[in-house]
Coordinates of N, CA, C and O in Angstrom, one line a residue:
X122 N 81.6 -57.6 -26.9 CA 82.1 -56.4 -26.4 C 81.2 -55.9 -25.3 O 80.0 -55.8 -25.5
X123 N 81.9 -55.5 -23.7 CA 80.9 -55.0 -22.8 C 80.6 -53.6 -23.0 O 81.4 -52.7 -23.1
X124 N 79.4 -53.5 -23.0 CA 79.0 -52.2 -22.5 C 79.4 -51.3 -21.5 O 79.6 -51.7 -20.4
X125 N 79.7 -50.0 -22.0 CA 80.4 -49.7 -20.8 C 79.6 -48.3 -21.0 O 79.4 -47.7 -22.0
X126 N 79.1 -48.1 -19.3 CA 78.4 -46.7 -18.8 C 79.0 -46.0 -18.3 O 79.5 -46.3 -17.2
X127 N 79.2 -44.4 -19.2 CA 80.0 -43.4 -18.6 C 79.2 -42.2 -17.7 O 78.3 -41.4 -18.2
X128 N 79.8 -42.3 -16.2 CA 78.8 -41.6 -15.6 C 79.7 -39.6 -15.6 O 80.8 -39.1 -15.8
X129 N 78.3 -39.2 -15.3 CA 79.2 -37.5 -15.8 C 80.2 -37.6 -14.6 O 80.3 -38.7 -14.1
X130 N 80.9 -36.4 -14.2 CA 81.5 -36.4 -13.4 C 81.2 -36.0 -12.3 O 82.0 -36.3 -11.4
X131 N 80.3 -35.3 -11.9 CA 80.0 -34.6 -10.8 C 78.4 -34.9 -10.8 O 77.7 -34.5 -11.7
X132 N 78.0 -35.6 -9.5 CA 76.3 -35.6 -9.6 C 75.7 -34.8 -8.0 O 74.6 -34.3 -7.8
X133 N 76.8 -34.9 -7.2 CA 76.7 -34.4 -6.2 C 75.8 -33.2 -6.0 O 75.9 -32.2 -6.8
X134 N 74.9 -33.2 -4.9 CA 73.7 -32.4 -4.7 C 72.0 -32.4 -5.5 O 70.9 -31.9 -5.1
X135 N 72.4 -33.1 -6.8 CA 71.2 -33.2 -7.4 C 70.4 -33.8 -7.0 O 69.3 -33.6 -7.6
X136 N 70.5 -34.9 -5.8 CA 69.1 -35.7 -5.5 C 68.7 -34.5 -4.6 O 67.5 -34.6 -4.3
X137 N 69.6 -33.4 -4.1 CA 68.8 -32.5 -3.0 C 68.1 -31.3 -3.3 O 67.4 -30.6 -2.6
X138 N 68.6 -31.0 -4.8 CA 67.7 -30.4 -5.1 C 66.4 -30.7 -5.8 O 65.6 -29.9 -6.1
X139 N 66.2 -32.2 -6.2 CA 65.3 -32.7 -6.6 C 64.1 -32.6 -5.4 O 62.9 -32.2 -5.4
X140 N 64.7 -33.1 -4.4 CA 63.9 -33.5 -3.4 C 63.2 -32.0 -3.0 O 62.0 -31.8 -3.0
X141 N 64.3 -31.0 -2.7 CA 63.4 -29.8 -2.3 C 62.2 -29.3 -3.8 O 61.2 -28.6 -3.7
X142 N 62.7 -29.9 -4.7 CA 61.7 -29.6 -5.7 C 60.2 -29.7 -5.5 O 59.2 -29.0 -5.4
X143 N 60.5 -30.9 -5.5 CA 59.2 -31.9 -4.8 C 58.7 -31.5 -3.6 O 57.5 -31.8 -3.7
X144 N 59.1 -31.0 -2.4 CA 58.8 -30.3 -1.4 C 57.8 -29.3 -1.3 O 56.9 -29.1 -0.6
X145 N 58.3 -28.8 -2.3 CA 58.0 -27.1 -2.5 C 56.5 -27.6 -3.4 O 55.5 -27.3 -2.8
X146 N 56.5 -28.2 -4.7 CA 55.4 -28.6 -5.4 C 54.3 -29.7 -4.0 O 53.1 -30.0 -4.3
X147 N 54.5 -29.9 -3.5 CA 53.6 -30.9 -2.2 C 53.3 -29.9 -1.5 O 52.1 -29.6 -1.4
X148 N 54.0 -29.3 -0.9 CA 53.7 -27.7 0.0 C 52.5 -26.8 -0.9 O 51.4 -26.8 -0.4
X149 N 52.7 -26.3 -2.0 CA 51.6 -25.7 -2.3 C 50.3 -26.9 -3.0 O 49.1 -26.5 -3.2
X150 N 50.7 -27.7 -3.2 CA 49.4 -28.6 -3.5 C 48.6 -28.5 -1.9 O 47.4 -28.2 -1.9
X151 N 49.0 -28.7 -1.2 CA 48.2 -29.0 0.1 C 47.8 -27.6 0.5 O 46.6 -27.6 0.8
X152 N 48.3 -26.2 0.5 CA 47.8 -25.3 0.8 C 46.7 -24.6 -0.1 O 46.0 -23.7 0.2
X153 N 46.6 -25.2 -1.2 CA 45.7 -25.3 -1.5 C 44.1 -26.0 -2.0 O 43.1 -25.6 -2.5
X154 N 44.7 -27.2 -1.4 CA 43.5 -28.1 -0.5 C 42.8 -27.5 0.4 O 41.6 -27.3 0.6
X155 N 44.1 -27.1 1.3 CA 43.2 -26.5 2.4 C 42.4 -24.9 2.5 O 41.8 -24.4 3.5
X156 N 42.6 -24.6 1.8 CA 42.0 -23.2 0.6 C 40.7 -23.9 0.3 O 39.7 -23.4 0.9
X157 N 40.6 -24.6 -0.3 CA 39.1 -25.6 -1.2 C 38.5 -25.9 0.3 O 37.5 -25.4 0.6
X158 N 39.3 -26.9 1.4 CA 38.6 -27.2 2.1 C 37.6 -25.8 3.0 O 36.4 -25.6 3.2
X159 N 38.9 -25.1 3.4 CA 38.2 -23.6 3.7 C 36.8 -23.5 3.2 O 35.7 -23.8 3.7
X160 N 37.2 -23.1 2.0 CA 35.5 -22.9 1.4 C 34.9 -23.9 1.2 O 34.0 -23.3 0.5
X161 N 34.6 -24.7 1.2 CA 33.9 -26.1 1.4 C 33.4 -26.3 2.6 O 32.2 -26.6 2.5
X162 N 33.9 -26.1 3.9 CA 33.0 -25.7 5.3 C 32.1 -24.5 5.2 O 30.9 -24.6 5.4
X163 N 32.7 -23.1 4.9 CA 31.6 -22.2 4.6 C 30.9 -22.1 3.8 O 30.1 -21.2 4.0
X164 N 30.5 -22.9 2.4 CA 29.8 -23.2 2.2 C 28.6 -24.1 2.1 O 27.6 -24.0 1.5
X165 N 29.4 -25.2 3.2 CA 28.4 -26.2 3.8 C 27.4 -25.5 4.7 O 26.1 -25.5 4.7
X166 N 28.6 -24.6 5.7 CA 27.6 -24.0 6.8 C 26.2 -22.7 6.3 O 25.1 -22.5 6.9
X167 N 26.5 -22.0 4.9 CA 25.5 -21.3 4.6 C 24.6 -21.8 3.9 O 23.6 -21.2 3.5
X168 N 24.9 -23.0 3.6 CA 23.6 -23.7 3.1 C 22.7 -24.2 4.1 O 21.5 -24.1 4.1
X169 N 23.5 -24.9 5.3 CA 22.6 -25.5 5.7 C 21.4 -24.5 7.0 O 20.4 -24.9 7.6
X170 N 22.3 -23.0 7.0 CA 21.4 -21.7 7.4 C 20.3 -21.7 6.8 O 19.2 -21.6 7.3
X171 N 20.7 -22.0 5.2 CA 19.7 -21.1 4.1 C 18.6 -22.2 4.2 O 17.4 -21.9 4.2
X172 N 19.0 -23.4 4.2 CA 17.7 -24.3 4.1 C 17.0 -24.8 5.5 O 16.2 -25.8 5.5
X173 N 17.3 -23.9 6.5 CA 16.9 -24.0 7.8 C 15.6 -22.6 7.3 O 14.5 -22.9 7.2
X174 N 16.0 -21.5 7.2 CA 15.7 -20.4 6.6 C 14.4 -20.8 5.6 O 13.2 -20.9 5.7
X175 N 15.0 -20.8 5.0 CA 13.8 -21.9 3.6 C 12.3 -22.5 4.6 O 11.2 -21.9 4.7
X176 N 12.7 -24.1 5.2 CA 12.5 -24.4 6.0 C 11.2 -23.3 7.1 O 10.0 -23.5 7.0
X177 N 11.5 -22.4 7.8 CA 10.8 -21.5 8.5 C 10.1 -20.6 7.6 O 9.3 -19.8 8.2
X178 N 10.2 -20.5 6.4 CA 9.6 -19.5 5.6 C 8.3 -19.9 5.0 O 7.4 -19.2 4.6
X179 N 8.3 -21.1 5.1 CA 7.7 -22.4 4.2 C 6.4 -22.6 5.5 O 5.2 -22.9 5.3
X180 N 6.8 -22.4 6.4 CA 6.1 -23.1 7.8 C 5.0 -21.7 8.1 O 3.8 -21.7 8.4
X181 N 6.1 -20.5 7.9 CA 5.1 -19.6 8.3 C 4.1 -19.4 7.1 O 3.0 -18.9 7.4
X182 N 4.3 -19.6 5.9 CA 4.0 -19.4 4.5 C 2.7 -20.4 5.1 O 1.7 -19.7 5.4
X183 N 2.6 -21.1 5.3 CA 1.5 -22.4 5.1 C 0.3 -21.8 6.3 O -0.9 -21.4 5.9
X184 N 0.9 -21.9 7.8 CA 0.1 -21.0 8.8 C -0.6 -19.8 8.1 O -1.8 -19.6 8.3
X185 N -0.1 -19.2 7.6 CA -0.7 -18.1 7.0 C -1.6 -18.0 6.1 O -2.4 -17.0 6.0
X186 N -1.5 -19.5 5.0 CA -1.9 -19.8 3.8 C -3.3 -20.2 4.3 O -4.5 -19.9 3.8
X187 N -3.0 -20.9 5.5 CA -4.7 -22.0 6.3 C -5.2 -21.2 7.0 O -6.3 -21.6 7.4
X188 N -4.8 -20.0 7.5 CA -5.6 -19.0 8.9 C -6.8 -19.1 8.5 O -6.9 -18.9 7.2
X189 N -8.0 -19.5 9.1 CA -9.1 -19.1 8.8 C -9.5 -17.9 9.3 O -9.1 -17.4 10.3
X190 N -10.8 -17.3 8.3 CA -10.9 -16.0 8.5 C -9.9 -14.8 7.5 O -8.8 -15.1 7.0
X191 N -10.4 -13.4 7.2 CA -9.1 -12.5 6.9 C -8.2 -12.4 7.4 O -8.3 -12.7 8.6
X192 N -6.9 -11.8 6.9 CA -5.7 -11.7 7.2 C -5.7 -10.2 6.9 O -6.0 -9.5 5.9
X193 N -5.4 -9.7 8.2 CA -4.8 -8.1 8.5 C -3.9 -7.7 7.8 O -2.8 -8.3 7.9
X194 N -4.1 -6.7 7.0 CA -3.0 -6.3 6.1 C -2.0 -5.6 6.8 O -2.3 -5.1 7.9
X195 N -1.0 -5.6 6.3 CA 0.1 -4.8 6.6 C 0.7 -4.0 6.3 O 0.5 -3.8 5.2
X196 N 1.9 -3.0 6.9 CA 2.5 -1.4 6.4 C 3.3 -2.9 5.0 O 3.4 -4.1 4.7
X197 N 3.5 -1.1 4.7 CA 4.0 -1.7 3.0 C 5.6 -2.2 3.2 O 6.1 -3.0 2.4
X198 N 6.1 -1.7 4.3 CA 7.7 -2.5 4.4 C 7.7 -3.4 5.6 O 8.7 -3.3 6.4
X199 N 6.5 -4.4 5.7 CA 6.7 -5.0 6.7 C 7.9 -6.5 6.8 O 8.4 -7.2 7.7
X200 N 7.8 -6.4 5.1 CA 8.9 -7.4 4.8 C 10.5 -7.3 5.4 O 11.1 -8.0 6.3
X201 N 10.9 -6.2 4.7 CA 12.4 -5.6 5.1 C 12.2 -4.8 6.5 O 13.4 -4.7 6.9
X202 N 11.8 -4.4 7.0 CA 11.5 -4.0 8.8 C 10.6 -4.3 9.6 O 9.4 -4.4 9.4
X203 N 11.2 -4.3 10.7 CA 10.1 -5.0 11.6 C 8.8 -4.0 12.0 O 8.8 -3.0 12.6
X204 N 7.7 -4.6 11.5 CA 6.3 -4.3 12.2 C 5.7 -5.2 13.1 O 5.7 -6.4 13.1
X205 N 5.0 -4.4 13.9 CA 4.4 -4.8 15.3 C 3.4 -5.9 14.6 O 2.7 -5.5 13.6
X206 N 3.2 -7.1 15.1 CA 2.2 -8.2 14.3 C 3.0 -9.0 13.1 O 2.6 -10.1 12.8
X207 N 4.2 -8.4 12.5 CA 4.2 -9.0 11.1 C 6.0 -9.5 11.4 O 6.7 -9.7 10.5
X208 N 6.4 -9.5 12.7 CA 7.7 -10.0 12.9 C 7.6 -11.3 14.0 O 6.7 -11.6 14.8
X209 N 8.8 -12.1 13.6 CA 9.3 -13.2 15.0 C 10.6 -13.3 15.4 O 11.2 -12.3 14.9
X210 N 11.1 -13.8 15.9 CA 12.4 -14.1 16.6 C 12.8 -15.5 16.6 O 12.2 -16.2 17.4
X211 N 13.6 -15.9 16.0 CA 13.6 -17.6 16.3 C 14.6 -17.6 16.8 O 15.5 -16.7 16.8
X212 N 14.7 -18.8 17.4 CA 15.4 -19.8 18.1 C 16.4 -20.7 16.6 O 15.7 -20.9 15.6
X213 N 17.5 -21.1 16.7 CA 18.0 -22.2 15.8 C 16.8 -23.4 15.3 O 16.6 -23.8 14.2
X214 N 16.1 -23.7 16.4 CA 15.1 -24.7 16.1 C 13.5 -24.1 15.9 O 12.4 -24.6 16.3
X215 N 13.7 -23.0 15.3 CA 12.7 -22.5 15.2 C 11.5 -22.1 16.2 O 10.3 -21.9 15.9
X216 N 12.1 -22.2 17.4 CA 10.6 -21.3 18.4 C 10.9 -20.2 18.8 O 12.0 -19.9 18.9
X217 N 9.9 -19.5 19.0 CA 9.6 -18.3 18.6 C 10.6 -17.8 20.3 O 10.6 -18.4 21.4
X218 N 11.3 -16.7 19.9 CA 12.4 -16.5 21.1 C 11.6 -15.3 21.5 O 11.5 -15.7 22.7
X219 N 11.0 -14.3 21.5 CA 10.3 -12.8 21.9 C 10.7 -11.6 21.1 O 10.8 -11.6 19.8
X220 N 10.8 -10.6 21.9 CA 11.1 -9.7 21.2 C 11.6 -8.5 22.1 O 11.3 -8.5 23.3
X221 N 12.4 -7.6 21.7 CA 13.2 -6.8 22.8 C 14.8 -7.4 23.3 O 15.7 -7.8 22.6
X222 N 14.6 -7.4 24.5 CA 16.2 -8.2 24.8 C 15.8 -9.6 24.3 O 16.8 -10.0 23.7
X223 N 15.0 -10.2 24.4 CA 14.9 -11.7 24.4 C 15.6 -12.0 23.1 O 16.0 -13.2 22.9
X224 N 15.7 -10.6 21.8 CA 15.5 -11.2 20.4 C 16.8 -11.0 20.4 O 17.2 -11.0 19.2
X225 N 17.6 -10.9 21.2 CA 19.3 -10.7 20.8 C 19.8 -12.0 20.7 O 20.8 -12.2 19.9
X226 N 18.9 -13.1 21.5 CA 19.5 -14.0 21.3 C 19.2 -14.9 19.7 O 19.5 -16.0 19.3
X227 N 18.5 -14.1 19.2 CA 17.9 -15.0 18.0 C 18.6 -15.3 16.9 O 19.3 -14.6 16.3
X228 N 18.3 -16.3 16.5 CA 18.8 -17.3 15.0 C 18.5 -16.9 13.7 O 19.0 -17.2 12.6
X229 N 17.5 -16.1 14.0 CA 16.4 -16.1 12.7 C 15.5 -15.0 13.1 O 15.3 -14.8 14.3
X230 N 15.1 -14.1 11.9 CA 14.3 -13.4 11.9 C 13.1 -13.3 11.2 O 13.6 -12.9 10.1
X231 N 12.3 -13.3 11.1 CA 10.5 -13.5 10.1 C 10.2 -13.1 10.4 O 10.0 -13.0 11.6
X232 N 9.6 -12.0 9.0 CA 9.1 -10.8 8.7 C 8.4 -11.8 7.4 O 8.9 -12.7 6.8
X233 N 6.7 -11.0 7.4 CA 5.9 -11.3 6.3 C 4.6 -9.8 6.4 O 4.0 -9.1 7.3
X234 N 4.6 -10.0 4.9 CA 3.5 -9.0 5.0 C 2.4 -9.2 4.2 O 2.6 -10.0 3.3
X235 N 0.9 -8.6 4.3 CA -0.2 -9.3 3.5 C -0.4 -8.3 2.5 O -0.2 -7.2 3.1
X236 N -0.7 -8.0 1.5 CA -1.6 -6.5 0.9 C -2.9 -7.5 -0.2 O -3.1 -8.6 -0.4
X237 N -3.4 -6.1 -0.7 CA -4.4 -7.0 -1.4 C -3.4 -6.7 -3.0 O -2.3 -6.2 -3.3
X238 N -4.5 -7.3 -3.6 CA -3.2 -7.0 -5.0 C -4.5 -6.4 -6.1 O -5.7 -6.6 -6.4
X239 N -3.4 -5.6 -6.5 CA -4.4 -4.2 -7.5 C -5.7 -4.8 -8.4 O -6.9 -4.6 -8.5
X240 N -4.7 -5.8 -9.1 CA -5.9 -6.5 -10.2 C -7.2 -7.5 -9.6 O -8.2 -7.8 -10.2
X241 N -6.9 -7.7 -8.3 CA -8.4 -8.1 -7.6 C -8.4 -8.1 -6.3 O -7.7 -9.1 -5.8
X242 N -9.0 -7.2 -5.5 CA -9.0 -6.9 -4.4 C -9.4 -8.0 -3.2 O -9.2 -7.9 -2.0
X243 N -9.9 -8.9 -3.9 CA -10.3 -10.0 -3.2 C -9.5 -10.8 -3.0 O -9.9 -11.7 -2.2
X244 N -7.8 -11.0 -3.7 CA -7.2 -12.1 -3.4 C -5.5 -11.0 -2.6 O -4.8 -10.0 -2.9
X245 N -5.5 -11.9 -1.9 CA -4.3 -10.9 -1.2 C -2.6 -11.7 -1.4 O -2.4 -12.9 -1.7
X246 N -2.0 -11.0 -1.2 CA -0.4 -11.9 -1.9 C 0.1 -11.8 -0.1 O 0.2 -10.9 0.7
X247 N 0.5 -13.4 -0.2 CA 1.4 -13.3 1.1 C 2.6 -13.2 1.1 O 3.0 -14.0 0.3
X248 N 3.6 -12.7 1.7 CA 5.0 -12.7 1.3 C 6.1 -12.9 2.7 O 6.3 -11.9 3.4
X249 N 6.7 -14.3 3.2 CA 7.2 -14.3 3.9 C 8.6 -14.3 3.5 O 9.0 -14.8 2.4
X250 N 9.7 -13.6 4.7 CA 11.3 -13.4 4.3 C 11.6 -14.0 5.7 O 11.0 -13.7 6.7
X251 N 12.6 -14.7 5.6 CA 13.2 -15.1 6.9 C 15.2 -15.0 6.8 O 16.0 -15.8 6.2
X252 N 15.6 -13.9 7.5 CA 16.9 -13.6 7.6 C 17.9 -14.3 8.6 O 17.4 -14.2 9.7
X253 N 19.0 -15.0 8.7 CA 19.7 -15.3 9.4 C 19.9 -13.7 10.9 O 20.1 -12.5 10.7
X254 N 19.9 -14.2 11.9 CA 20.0 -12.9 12.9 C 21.8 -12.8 12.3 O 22.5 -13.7 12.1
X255 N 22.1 -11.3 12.1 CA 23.3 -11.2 12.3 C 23.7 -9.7 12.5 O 23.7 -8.8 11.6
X256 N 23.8 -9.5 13.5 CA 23.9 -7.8 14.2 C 25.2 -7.3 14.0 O 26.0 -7.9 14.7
X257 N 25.5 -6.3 13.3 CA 27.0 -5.9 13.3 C 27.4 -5.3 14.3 O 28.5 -4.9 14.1
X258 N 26.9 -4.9 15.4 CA 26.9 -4.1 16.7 C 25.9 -4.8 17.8 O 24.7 -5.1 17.5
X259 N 26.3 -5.1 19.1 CA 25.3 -5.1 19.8 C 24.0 -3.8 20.2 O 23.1 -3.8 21.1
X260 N 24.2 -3.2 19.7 CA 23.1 -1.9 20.2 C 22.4 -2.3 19.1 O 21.1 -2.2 19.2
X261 N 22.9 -2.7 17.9 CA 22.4 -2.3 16.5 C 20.3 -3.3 16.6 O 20.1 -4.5 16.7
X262 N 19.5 -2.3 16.6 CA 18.0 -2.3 16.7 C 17.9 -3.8 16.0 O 18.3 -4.8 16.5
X263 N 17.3 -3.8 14.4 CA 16.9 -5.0 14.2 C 18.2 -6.1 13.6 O 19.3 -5.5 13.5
X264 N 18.2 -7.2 13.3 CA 19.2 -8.4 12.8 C 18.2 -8.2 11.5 O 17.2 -7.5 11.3
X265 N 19.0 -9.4 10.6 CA 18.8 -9.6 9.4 C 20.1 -9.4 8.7 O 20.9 -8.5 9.0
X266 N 20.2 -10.4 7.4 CA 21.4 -10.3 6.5 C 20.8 -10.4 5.5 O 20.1 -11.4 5.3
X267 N 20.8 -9.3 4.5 CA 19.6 -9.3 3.3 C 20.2 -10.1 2.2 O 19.5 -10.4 1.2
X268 N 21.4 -10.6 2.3 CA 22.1 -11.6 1.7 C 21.6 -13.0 1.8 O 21.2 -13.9 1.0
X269 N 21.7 -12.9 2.9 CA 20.9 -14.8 3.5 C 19.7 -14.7 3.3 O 19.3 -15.9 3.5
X270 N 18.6 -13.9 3.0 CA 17.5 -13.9 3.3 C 16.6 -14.4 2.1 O 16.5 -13.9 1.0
X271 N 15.7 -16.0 2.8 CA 15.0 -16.8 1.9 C 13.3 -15.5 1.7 O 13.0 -14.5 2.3
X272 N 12.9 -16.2 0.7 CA 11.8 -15.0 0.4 C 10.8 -16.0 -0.1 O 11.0 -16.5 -1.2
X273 N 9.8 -16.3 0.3 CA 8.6 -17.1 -0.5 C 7.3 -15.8 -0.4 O 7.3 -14.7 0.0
X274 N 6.3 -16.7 -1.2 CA 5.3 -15.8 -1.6 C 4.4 -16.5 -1.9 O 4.7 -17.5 -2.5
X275 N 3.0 -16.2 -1.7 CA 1.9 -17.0 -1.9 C 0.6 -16.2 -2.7 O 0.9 -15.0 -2.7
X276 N -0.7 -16.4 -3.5 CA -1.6 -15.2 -3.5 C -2.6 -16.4 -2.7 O -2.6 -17.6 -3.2
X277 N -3.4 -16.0 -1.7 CA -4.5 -16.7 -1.2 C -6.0 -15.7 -1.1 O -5.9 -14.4 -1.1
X278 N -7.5 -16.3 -1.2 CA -8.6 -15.4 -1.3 C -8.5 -14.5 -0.1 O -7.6 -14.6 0.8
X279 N -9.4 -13.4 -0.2 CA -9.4 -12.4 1.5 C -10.5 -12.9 1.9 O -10.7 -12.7 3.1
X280 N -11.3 -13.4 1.4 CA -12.8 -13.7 1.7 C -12.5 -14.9 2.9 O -11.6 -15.8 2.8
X281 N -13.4 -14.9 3.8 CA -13.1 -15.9 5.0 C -13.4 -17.7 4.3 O -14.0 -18.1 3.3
X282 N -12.6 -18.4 5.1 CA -12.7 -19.3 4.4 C -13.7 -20.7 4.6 O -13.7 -21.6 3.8

């Protein structure tokens, strides 16, 4: 006895809405790739700030750590604002850009400050911060993004060395 296949009666349109089905499910898979990819470049690019950042903090940290001789203490917020002696200006590749107009153009900002520390006067804490430059205004006085900003710290003797 043959088999016999009864097809329904009407199939018309259903491969087209299958297809837009599928359309629509591929459409939002990819906009949302490109959502992940989005954040996957900005977060490539703030890392590789932060460890440039790191990087310069580490550099001035060490200069600082080997100065022979005492280290001149500094105002108490020389970390978070700029003081005369206890700031730099960088360049992306880290050389020192100046200060004034020169520092508009800068990548980076380094700020460190020295104090002695209460429990023994003889050993001083070094504290370097280094901020990505990011000015919300061109008039706007100093840069820094207290967000981006790497922060090391050292305690070294005050006694010459």
């Amino acid at each position: 006895m043959p088999i016999v296949v009864q097809r329904p009666l009407d199939h018309s349109g259903s491969t087209l809405i299958e297809a837009l089905v599928a359309i629509a499910i591929l459409t939002t898979a990819i906009v949302s790739l490109a959502g992940l990819a989005s954040v996957a470049v900005r977060t490539i690019a703030l890392t590789g700030e932060r460890t440039a950042a790191a990087i310069l903090a580490a550099q001035k940290l060490e200069e600082l750590s080997a100065a022979p001789g005492p280290l001149s203490p500094s105002p108490p917020d020389a970390v978070s604002h700029d003081a005369a002696g206890f700031v730099e200006y960088l360049d992306a590749s880290g050389a020192i850009v100046g200060s004034g107009d020169a520092a508009r153009s800068a990548r980076y900002v380094r700020r460190w400050a020295v104090t002695a520390l209460q429990a023994d006067p003889s050993l001083h804490l070094i504290h370097v911060a280094v901020s990505p430059c990011r000015r919300a205004a061109a008039s706007a006085g100093e840069c820094g993004d207290a967000r981006g900003t790497v922060r090391l710290a050292t305690v070294r003797s005050g006694e010459a060395w």
